[in-house]
XYZ file of C-alpha atoms in Angstrom:
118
model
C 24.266 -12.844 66.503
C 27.653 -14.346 67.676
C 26.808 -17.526 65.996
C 26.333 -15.514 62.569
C 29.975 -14.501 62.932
C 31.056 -17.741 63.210
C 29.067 -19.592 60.366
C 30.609 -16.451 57.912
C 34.022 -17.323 58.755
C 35.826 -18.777 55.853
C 35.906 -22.323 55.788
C 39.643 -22.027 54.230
C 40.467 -19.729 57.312
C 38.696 -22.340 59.934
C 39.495 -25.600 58.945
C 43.539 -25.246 58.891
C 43.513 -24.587 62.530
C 41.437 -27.545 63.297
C 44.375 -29.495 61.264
C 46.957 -27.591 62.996
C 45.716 -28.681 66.426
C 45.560 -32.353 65.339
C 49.276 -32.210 64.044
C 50.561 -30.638 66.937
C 49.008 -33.757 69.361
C 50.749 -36.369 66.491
C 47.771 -37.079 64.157
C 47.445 -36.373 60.704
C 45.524 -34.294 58.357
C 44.349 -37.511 57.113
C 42.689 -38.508 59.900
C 41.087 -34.840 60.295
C 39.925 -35.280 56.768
C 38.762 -38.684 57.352
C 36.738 -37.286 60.483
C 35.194 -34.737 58.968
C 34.331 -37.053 55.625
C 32.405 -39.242 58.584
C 30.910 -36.228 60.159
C 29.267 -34.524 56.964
C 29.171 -37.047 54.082
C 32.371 -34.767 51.758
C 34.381 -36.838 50.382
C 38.048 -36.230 51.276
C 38.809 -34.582 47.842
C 35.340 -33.006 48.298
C 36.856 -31.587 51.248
C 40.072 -30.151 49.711
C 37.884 -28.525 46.579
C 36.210 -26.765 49.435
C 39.820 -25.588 51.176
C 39.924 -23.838 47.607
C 36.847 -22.055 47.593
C 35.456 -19.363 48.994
C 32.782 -21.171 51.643
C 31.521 -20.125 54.871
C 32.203 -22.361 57.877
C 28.453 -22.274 58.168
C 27.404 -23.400 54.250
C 30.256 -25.943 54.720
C 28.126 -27.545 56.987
C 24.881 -26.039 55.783
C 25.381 -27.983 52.003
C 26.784 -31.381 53.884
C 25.682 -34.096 51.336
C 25.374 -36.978 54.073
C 25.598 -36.287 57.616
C 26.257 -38.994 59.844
C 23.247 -40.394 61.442
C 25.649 -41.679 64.520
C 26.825 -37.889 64.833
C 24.282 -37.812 67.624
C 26.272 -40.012 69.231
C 28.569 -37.650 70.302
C 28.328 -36.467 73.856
C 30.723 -34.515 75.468
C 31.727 -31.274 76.149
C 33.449 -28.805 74.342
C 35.038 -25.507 75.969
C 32.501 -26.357 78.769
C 29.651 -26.750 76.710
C 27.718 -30.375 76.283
C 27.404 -30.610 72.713
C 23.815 -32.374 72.676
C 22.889 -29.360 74.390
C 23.720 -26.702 71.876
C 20.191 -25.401 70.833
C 20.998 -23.739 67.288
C 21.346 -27.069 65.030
C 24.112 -25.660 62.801
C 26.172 -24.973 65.900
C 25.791 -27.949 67.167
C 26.815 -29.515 63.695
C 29.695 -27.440 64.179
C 30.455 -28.695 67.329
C 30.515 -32.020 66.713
C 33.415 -31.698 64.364
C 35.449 -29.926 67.244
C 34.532 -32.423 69.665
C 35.962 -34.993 67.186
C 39.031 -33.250 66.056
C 39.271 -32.925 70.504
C 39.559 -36.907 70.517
C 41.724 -37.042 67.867
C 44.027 -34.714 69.242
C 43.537 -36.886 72.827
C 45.253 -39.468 70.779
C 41.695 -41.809 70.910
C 41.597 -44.365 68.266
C 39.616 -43.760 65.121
C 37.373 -46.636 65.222
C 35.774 -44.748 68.887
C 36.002 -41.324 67.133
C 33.880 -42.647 64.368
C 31.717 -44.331 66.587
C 32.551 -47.883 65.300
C 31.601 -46.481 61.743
C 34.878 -46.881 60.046
């Protein structure tokens, strides 16, 4: 039930703090746009329509038009839990995009955040 909570958070509520924590390390919400883009298949103004709207967290990631196939890729941790791991698929989706804006905020280059997929 605690992950229902989380996919009906507001995406325009969410995805400002994910920005917030990647400006505060130096990076820019370009580069958490252009993450995110990779991650789900929005395009970057596809992105900002969504900002506008009134989508969940979870249908944000629910109606992605193009996730990554290298998303998988991603293996790590994230507040102590190995995202691979994660058994409920749309949390795990989720996941991914904090363990990317995580990197980002590390200061790792983009071309390793995207997995070589710039």
């Amino acid at each position: 039930m605690e992950n229902e909570k989380v996919f009906a958070m507001p995406f325009a509520r969410v995805y400002p703090l994910l920005i917030a924590k990647a400006e505060r390390k130096g990076r820019t919400r370009e580069e958490v746009l252009r993450v995110t883009a990779w991650l789900t298949g929005y395009t970057p103004a596809q992105i900002e329509a969504l900002l506008a709207s009134e989508i969940g967290y979870g249908d944000f990631f629910r109606d992605a038009p193009s996730p990554n196939p290298n998303r998988t890729l991603i293996r790590a941790s994230v507040c102590g839990v190995k995202v691979e791991s994660v058994a409920d698929p749309l949390m795990r989706e989720i996941r991914y995009l904090d363990k990317l804006v995580d990197e980002l905020s590390k200061g790792k280059p983009l071309e390793k955040i995207l997995r070589g997929g710039l």
